[in-house]
Each structure stands twice: as structure tokens, then as C-alpha cells.
Tab-separated table of C-alpha atoms and ligand atoms in Angstrom:
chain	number	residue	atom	x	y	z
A	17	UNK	CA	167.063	97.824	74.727
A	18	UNK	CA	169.620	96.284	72.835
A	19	UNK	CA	170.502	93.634	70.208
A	20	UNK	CA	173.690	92.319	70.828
A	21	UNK	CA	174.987	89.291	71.561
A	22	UNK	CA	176.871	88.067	74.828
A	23	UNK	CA	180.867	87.358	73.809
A	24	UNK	CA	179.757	83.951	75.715
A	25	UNK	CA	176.480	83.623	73.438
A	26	UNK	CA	178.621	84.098	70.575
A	27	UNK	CA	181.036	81.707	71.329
A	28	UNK	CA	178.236	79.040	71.850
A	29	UNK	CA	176.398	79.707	68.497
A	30	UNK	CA	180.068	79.618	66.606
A	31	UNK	CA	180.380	76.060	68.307
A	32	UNK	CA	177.281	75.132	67.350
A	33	UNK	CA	178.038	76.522	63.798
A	34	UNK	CA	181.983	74.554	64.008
A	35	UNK	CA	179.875	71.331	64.748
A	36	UNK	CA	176.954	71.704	62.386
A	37	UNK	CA	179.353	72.100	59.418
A	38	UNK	CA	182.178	69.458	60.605
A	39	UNK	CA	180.023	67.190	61.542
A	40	UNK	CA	176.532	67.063	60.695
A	41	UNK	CA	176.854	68.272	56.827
A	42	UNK	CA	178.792	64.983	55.662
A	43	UNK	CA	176.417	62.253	55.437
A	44	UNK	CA	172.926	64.228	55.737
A	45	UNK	CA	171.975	63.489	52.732
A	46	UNK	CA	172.194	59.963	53.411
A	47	UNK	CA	170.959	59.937	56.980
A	48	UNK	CA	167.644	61.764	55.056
A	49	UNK	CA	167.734	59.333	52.142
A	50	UNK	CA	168.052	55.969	54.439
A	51	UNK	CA	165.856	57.289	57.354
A	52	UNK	CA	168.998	56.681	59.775
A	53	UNK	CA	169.057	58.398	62.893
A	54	UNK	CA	172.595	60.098	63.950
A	55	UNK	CA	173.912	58.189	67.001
A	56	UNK	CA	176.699	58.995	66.555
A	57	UNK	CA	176.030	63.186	65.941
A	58	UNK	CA	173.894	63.117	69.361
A	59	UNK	CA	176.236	61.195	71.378
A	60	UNK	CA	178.728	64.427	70.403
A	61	UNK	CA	175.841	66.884	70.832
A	62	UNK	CA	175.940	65.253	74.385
A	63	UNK	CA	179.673	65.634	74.954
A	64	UNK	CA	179.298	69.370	73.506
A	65	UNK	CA	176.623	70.036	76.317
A	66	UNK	CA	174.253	70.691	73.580
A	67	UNK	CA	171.559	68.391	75.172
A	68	UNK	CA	170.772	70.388	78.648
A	69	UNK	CA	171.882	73.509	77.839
A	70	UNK	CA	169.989	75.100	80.298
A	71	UNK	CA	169.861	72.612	83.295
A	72	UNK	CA	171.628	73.834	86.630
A	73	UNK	CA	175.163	72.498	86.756
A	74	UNK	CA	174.066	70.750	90.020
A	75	UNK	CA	171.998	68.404	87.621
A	76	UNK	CA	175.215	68.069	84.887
A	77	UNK	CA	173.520	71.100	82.446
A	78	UNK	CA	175.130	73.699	81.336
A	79	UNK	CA	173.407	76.632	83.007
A	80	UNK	CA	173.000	78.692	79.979
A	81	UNK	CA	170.145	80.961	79.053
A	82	UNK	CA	167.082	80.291	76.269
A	83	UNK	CA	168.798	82.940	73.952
A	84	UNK	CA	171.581	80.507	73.757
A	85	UNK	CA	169.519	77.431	73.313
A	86	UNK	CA	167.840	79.235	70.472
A	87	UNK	CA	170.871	79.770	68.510
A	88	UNK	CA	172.458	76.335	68.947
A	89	UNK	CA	168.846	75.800	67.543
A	90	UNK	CA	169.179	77.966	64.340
A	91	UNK	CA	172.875	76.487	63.232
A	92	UNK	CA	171.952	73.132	63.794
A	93	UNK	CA	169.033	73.159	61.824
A	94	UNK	CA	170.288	75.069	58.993
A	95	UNK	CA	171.993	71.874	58.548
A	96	UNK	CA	170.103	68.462	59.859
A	97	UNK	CA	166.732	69.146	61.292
A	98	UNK	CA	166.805	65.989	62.006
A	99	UNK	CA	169.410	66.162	64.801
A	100	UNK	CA	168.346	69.539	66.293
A	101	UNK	CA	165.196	68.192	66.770
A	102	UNK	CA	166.782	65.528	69.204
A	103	UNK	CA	168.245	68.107	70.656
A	104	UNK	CA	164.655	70.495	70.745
A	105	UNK	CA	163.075	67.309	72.668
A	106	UNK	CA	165.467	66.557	74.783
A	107	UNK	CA	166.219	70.572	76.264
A	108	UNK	CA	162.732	71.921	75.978
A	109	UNK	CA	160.556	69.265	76.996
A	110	UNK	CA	162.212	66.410	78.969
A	111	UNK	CA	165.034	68.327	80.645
A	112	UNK	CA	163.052	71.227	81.462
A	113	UNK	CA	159.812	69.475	82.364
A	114	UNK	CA	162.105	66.928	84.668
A	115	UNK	CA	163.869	70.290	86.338
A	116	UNK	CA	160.915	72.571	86.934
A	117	UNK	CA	158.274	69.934	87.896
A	118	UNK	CA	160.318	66.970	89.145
A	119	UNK	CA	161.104	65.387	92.765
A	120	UNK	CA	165.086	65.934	93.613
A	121	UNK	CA	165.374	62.004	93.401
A	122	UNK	CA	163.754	62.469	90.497
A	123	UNK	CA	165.985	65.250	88.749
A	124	UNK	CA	168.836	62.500	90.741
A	125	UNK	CA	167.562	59.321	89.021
A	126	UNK	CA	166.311	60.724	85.346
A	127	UNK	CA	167.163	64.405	84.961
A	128	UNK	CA	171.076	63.734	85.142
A	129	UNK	CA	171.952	61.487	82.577
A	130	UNK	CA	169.328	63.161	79.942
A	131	UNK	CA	171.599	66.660	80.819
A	132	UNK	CA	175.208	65.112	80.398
A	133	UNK	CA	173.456	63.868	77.488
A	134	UNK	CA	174.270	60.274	77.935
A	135	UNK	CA	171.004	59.626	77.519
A	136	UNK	CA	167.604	61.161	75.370
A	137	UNK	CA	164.341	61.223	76.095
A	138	UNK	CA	160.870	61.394	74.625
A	139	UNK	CA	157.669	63.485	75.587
A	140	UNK	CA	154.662	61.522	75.051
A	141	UNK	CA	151.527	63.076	74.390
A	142	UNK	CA	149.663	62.860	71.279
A	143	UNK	CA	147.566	60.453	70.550
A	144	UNK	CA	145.859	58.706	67.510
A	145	UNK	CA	142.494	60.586	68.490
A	146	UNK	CA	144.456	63.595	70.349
A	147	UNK	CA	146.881	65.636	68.548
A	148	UNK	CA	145.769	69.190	69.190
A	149	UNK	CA	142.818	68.184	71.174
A	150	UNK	CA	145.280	67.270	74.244
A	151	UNK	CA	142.513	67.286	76.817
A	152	UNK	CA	140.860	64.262	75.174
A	153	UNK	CA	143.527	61.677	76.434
A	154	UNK	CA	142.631	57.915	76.007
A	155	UNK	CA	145.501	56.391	77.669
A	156	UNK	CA	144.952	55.661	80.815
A	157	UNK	CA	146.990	55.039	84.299
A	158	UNK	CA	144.869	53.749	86.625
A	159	UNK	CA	145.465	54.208	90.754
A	160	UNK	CA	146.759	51.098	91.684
A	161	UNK	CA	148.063	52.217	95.606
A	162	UNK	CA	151.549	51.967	95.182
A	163	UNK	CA	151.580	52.230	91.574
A	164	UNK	CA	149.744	53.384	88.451
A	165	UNK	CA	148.674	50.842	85.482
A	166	UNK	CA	149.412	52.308	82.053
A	167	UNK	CA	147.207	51.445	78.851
A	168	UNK	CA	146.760	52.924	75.652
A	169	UNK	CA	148.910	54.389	72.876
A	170	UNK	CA	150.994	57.307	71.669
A	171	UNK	CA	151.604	58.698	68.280
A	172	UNK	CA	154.278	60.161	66.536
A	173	UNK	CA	156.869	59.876	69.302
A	174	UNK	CA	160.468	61.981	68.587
A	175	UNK	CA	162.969	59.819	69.930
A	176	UNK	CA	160.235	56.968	69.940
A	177	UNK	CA	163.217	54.098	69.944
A	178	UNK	CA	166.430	55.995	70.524
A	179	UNK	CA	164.485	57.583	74.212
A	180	UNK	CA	165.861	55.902	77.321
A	181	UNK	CA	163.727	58.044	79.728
A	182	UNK	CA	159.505	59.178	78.185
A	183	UNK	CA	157.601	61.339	79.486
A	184	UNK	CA	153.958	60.296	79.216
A	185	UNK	CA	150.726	61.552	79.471
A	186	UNK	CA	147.754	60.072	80.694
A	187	UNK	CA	144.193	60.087	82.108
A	188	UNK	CA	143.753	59.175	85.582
A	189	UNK	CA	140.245	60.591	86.450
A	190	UNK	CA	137.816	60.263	83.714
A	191	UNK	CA	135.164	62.403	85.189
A	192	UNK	CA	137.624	65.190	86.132
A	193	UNK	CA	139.129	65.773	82.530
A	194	UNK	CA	141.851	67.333	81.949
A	195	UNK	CA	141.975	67.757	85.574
A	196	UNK	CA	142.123	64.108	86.314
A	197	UNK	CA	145.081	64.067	83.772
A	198	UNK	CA	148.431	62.892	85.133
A	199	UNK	CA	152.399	63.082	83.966
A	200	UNK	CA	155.167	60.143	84.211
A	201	UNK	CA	157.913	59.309	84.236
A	202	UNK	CA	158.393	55.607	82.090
A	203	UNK	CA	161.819	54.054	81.396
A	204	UNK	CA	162.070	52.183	78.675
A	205	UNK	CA	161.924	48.341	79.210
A	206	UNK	CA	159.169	48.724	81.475
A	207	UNK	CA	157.240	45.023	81.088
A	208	UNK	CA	154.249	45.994	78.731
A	209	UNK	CA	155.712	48.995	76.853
A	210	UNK	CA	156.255	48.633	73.347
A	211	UNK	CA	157.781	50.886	70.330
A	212	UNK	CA	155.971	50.593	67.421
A	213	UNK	CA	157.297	50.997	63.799
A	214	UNK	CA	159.340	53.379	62.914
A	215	UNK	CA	157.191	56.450	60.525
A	216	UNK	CA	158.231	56.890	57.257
A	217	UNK	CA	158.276	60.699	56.481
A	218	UNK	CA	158.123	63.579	54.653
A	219	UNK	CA	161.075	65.401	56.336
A	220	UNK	CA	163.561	65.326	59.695
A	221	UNK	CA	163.227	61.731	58.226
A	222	UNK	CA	166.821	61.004	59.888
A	223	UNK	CA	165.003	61.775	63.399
A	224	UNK	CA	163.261	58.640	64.874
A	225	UNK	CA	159.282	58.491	65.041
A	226	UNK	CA	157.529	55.789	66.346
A	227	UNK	CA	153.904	54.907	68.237
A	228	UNK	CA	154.426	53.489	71.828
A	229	UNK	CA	152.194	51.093	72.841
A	230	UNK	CA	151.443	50.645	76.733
A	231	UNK	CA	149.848	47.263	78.051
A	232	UNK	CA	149.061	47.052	81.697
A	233	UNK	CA	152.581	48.954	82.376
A	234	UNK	CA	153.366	49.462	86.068
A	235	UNK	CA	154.604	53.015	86.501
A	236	UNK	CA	155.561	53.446	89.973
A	237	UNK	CA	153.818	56.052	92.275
A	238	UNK	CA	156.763	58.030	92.700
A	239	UNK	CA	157.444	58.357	88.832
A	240	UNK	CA	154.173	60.930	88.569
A	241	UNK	CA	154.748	64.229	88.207
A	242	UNK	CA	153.552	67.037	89.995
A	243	UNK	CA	150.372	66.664	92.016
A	244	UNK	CA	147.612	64.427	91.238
A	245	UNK	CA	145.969	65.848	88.611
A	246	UNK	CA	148.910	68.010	87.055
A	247	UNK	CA	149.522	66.452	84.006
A	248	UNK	CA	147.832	68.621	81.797
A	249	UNK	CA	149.324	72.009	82.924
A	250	UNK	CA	152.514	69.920	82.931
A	251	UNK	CA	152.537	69.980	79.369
A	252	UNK	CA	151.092	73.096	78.492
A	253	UNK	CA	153.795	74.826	80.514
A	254	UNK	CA	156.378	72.611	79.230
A	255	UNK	CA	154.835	72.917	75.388
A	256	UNK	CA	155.227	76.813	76.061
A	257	UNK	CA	159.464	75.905	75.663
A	258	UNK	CA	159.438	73.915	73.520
A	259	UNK	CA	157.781	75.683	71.066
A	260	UNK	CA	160.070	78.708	71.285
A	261	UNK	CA	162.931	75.272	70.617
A	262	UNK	CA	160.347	74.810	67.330
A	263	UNK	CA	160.330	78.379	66.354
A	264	UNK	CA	164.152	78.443	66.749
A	265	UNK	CA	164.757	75.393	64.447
A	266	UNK	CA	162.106	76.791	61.940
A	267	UNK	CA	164.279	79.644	61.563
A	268	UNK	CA	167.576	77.901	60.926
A	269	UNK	CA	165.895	75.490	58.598
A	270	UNK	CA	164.619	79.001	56.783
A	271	UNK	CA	168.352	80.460	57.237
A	272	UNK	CA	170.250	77.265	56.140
A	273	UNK	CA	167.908	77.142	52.680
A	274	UNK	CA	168.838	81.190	52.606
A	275	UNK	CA	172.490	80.544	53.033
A	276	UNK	CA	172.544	78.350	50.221
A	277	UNK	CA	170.318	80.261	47.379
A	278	UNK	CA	172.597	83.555	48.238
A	279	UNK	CA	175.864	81.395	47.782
A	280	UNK	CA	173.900	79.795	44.354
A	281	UNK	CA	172.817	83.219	42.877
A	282	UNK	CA	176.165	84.603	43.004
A	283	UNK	CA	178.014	81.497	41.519
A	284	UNK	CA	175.519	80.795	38.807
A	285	UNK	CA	175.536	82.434	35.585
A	286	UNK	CA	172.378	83.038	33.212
A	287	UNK	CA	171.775	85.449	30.681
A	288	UNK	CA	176.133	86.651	30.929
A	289	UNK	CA	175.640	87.508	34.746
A	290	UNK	CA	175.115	85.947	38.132
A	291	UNK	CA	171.314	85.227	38.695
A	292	UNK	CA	171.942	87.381	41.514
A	293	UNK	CA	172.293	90.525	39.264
A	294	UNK	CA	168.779	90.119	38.014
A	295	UNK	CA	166.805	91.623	39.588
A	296	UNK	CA	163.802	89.009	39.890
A	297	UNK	CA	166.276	86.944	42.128
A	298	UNK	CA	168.414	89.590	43.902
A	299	UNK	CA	164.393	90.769	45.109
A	300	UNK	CA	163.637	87.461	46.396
A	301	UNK	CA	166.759	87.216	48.047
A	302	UNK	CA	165.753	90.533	49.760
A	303	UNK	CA	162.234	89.135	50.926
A	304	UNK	CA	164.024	86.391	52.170
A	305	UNK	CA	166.652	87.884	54.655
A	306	UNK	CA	163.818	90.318	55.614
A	307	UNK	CA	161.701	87.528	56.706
A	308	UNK	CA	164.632	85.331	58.503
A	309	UNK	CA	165.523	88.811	60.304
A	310	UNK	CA	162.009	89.272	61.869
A	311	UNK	CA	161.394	85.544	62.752
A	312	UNK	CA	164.810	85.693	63.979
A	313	UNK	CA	163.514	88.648	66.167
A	314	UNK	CA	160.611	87.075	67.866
A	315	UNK	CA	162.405	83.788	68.442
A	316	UNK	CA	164.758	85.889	70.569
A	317	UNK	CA	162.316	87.969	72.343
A	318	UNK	CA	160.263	84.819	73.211
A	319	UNK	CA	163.244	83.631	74.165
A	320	UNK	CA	164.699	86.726	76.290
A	321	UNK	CA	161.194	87.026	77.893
A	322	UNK	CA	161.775	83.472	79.143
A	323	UNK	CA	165.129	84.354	80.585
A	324	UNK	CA	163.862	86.856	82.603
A	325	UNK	CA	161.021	85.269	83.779
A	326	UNK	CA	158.397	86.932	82.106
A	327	UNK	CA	155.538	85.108	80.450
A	328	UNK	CA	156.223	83.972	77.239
A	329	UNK	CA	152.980	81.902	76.171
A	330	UNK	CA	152.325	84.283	73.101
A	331	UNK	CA	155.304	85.284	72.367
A	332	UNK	CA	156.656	81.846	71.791
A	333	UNK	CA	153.530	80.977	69.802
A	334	UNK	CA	153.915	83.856	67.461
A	335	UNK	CA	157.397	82.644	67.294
A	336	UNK	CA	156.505	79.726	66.209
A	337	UNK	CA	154.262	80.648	64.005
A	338	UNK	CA	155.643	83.177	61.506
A	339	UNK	CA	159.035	81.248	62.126
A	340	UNK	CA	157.518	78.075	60.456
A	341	UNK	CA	155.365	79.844	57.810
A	342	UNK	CA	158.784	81.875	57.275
A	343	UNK	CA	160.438	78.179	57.169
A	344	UNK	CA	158.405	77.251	54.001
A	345	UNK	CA	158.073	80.505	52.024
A	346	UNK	CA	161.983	80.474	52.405
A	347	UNK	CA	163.194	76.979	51.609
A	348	UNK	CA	160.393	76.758	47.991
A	349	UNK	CA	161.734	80.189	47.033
A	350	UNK	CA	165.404	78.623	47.687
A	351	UNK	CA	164.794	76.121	45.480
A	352	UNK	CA	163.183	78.158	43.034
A	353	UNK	CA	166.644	79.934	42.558
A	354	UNK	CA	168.423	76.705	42.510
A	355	UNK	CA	166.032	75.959	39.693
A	356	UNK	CA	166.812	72.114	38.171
A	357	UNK	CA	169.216	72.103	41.146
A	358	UNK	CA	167.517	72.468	43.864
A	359	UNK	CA	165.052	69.050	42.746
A	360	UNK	CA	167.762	67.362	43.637
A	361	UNK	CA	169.176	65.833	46.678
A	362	UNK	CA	173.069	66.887	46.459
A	363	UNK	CA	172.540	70.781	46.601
A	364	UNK	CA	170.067	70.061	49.986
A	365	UNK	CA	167.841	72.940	50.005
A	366	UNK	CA	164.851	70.122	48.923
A	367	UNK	CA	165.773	68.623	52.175
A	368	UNK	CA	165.047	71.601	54.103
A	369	UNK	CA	162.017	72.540	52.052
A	370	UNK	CA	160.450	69.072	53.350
A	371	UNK	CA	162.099	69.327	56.407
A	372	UNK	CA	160.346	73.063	56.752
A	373	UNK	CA	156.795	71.346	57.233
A	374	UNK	CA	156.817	69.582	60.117
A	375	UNK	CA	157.489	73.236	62.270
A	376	UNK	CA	154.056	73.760	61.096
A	377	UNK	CA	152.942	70.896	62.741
A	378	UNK	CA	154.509	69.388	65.701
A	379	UNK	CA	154.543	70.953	69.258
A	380	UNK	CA	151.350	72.465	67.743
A	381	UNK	CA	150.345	72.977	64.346
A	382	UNK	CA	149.923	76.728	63.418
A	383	UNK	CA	146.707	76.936	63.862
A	384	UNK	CA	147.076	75.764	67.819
A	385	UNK	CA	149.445	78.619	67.758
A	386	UNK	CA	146.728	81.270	66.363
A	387	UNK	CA	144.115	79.988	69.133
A	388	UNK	CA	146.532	80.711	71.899
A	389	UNK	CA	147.440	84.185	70.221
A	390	UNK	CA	143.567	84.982	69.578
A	391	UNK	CA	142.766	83.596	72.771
A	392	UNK	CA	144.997	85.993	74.450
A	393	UNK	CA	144.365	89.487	71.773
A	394	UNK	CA	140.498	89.065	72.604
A	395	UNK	CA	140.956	88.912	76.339
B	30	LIG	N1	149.883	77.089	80.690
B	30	LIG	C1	149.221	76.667	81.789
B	30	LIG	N2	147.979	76.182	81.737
B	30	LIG	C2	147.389	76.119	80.541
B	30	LIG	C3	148.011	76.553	79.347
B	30	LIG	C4	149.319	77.061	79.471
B	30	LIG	N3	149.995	77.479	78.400
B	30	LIG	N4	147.163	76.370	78.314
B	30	LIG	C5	146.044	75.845	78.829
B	30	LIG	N5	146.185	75.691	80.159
B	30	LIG	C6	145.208	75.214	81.130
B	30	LIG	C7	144.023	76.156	81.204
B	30	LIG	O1	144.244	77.208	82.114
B	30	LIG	C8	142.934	75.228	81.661
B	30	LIG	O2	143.066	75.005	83.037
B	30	LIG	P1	141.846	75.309	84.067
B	30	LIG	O3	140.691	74.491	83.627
B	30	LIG	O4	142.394	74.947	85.395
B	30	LIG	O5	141.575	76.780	83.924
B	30	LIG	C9	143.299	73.917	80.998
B	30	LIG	O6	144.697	73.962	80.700
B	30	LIG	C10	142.534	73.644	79.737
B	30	LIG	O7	142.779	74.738	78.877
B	30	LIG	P2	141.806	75.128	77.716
B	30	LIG	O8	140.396	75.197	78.196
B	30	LIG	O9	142.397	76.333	77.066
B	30	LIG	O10	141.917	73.840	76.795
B	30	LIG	P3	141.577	73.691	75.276
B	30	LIG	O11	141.358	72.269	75.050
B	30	LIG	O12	140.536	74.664	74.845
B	30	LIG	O13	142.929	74.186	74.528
B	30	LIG	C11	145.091	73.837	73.668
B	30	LIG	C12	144.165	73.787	74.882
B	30	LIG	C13	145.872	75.131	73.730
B	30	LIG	C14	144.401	73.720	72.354
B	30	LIG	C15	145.975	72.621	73.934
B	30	LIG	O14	145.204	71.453	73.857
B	30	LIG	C16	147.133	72.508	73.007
B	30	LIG	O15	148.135	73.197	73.167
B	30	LIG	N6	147.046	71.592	72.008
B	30	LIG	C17	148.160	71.285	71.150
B	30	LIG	C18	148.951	70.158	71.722
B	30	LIG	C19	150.326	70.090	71.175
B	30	LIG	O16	151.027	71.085	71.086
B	30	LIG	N7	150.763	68.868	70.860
B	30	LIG	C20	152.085	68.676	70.451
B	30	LIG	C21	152.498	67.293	70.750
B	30	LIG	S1	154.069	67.177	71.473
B	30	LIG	C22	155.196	67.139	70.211
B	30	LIG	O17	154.923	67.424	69.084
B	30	LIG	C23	156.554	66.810	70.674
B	30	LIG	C24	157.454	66.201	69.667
B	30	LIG	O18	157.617	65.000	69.637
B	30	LIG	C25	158.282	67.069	68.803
């Protein structure tokens, strides 16, 4: 066993770190305050390779491993959580789900362009009555022959407006459950498909949220993914990924905040010494690094496991879910030590206290994550 990072790893997370400080930092504040998603970041993302790391060269990825993914993960998100997230969806879920599952005129048509990163996609499956319930899917795609016809809507869409290319999940066979469920493939401008709103939220408020509304929307038969019937597994297996993505930004949101509060507590003075020097703060400082370190640990087993094939469907949930709980307990006490400071926007560890939530929630909320880890400890 051991601990160390690739030269080529290391090389990958210092790029990630180059870009996340050049050019992510200026303007975050104002990408969070205005709700503005960053075009222009993701279009260099793209150009970086940063959007299918992980896709075979053949399909325009950069044929990396998970451990890398993760730690482009971590630096991004210890600066805009909104951006990495982009990046989360479009690796984890889309590109993956489109490479393991998909036709080869499929991974031709749709997998290509969302690797060179000229384009993004979405992954479309909760609902207003299904978030962790999954199984109980009310859109529906109904057989047509030679094509399937779409209706129903989908909440809380990453990507919901930016996405060329969604993934979308929906019931075919009513009787069969989540057996008769079904994946496709749905390019945006499809007569009938509509984007909803844009959310206005807590945190990763730069990212871009939306319902999508489908109206007797022709898919064709060749967009379905996967067998009849193979939508559900489709995106449990490709949840599995993406949550180890989650787990990865959870802990750079937790090590950006960190960052910062160390950097604070030795600058500020109180009481004729750096905050640091008292003990009450130099302690928390010491909980936090202990905690980042561990969730840092099981992000890169989960990872690791994945890149060697192994199963990873517990790992990456416990990832996920001390990552996220680290996220929070990390990012209040950072603004704790910022004190007056940190309540406000310019010294950004508020940001990624807010911005901590969502890990807890999307691509399962924690307690998804302790029902797959039960499920599998009382086996
Ligand atoms: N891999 C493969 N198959 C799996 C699986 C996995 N990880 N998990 C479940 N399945 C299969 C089961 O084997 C079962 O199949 P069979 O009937 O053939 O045996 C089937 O799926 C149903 O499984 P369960 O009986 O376990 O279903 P359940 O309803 O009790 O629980 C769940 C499933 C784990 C709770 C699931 O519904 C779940 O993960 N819910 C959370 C959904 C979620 O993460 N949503 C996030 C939305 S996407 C998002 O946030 C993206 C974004 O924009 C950022």
C-alpha cells in the first residue's frame, strides 16, 4: 500500500490548482452574488480537458484515472463550487454513463463533443415527487415503434439551460417498475422540451438549475440506453461515480474554507498575538485538517477502488458522506475564526459554508448514502 501521488497526478491537480486560482477566484464572488453561470470558466475547463477526464482518447477524453478526476475535483471546488460541479456532471454522469452504456454511434454522435468539452450535458432524474425515491418515476416515454413519446417533468436539473446533450429518465412500463424504467438520450431543441426557470439558491448559486418540462417529445428509438428496461440500473451505476465526483468536491469546498481560516489565524491579531497562538483556534484548526485528511482518504480509496475495477458502491457513499458532513463542520468553524469577517462576502469562506450544503443533498442526500452503507453492513 502506498499514498503517493503519480508525478502525472501531480501535475494534473497543480493545473487544476494554476486554473482555479487564475481563473476562477476573480469574479466568484460576483458570479455567486448575480447567480451567473461561468461560460466562459467551462469553455476553458473544456480546452484544459477538465470535462472528460476519463473518456478513452478514441472518444476525445483524456484517459486519465478517477484519482485524478478527484483532485481536479478538490482544487476546483476549494474555489467555485459552482464550476466544479459542471465539471462533476458532465465527467461522472453524462460522459461516463454515455461511454459505459452507450451504442458506438452513440459515444460518435453525443459522447464526443461532451469529452472535448465543447459541449455539457445534464442527467435528468429527479423529479417533483421523486428525489430519493428514484423508482417512483412519473415521466413517461411511451413505445411509439420507431420512437418513444416523452411527458412529464424534471427537477432541479445541473446544467438545466447551459446542457446541449440530457440524459433522462423515464417510465416505460408501468406495471414493471423500476424494471419498466428506461434511459435517453434528449438534445436540446427537441419540439416539446422546455427549460423551466432558473432556481434561486442557497449555494453553487453561479451553477445553473432549472426544471425541464417534456410535452409529447419524440425521442428516437435509437437514443435509449441500454436494453429495454435498463434505465434504472443505468443510473444507479452511473450515481455510484458520481457520487465519489460529490464526495471529491465536498472535500475541496471543506479544504478551500480550511485554507483560508489557517491563512486568517496567522495574519490576525487579538489579545497581542495571532488568533492562531490561542489555543481555542490553533485546536480547531487541528480538528479541521484531521477531518479534511480522512475525507480526503476515503474519496481516494473510493476512487482507487474504481480504478481498479473493484466495487466501489460503499465506498463512494461513505465518501460522500463524511466528505459532506466534513464540508459543513469545516466551512461554519472557518467562519467562526474569521469572526465579523467571515459574514461577509469579500473574505469567501460564507460562500463555501452555503455552498457546503448542497453535497449533503444532491446525487443523494446523506441519508440515501447511510441506506446503501446499512444496506450493505447488515448483509
Ligand atoms: N447498482 C446497480 N443496481 C442497483 C444499485 C446499484 N448501485 N442500487 C440499486 N440497484 C438495483 C437493485 O439491485 C434493484 O434491482 P433488482 O430489482 O433487479 O434486484 C433495483 O435497483 C431497485 O433497488 P432497491 O430495491 O434497492 O430500490 P430502493 O428504491 O429501495 O432504493 C435507492 C434505491 C438506493 C434509494 C435509490 O433510489 C437512490 O439511490 N436514490 C437516490 C437518488 C439520487 O441519488 N438522486 C440524485 C439525483 S441526480 C443529481 O443530483 C445530479 C445533479 O444534478 C447534481
Amino acid at each position: 500500500m502506498h499514498f503517493e501521488l503519480s508525478e502525472e497526478q501531480q501535475m494534473i491537480r497543480q493545473a487544476a490548482r494554476d486554473f482555479a486560482q487564475n481563473e476562477l477566484k476573480p469574479g466568484v464572488i460576483e458570479r455567486d452574488e448575480h447567480q451567473k453561470f461561468p461560460s466562459e470558466q467551462v469553455k476553458s475547463m473544456g480546452e484544459l480537458g477538465f470535462l472528460g477526464m476519463m473518456v478513452d482518447p478514441k472518444y476525445n477524453g483524456g484517459g486519465m484515472d478517477t484519482v485524478s478526476y478527484t483532485l481536479v475535483m478538490e482544487e476546483l471546488s476549494k474555489v467555485d463550487a459552482s464550476a466544479s460541479v459542471v465539471v462533476s456532471v458532465n465527467n461522472s454522469l453524462v460522459c461516463y454513463g454515455l461511454e459505459k452504456y452507450g451504442t458506438e454511434e452513440q459515444k460518435e454522435k453525443y459522447l464526443k463533443p461532451l469529452a472535448a468539452g465543447e459541449q455539457i450535458g445534464a442527467f435528468c432524474l429527479s423529479e417533483p415527487e421523486a428525489g430519493s425515491d428514484a423508482t417512483s418515476q412519473q415521466t413517461t416515454a411511451e413505445d411509439k415503434g420507431d420512437y418513444y413519446l416523452l411527458n412529464g417533468t424534471k427537477n432541479w436539473i445541473t446544467n438545466g439551460s447551459t446542457a446541449s446533450t440530457y440524459l433522462v429518465i423515464a417510465q416505460t412500463h408501468k406495471e414493471l417498475k423500476h424494471k419498466g424504467i428506461n434511459a435517453f438520450i434528449v438534445e436540446k431543441g427537441t419540439p416539446g422540451f422546455t427549460v423551466g426557470p432558473k432556481e434561486n439558491k442557497l449555494g453553487i448559486r453561479g451553477s445553473d438549475t432549472h426544471s425541464l418540462m417534456f410535452n409529447d417529445v419524440k425521442v428516437p428509438k435509437e437514443n435509449r440506453i441500454g436494453e429495454d428496461g435498463f434505465g434504472f440500473k443505468f443510473a444507479m451505476k452511473t450515481l455510484e461515480g458520481g457520487r465519489i465526483g460529490i464526495a471529491a468536491q465536498a472535500l475541496g469546498i471543506a479544504a478551500g474554507a480550511y485554507e483560508l481560516a489557517l491563512a486568517y489565524a496567522k495574519e490576525r491579531k487579538a489579545f497581542g498575538k495571532p488568533i492562531a497562538d490561542h489555543q481555542a483556534i490553533a485546536f480547531k484548526l487541528a480538528d479541521m485538517a484531521t477531518q479534511i485528511e480522512a475525507a480526503r482518504l476515503l474519496v481516494h480509496k473510493a476512487a482507487w477502488l474504481k480504478d481498479q475495477g473493484l466495487s466501489y458502491t460503499v465506498e463512494g457513499s461513505m465518501a460522500k458522506l463524511f466528505a459532506s458532513k466534513v464540508a459543513m463542520d469545516v466551512t461554519v468553524e472557518a467562519v467562526q475564526i474569521h469572526g465579523g469577517y467571515g459574514f461577509v462576502k469579500e473574505y469567501h469562506v460564507e460562500r463555501l459554508m452555503r455552498d457546503a450544503k448542497i453535497t449533503q443533498i444532491y446525487e443523494g442526500t446523506s441519508e440515501i448514502q447511510k441506506l446503501v452503507i446499512s444496506r450493505s453492513v447488515l448483509a
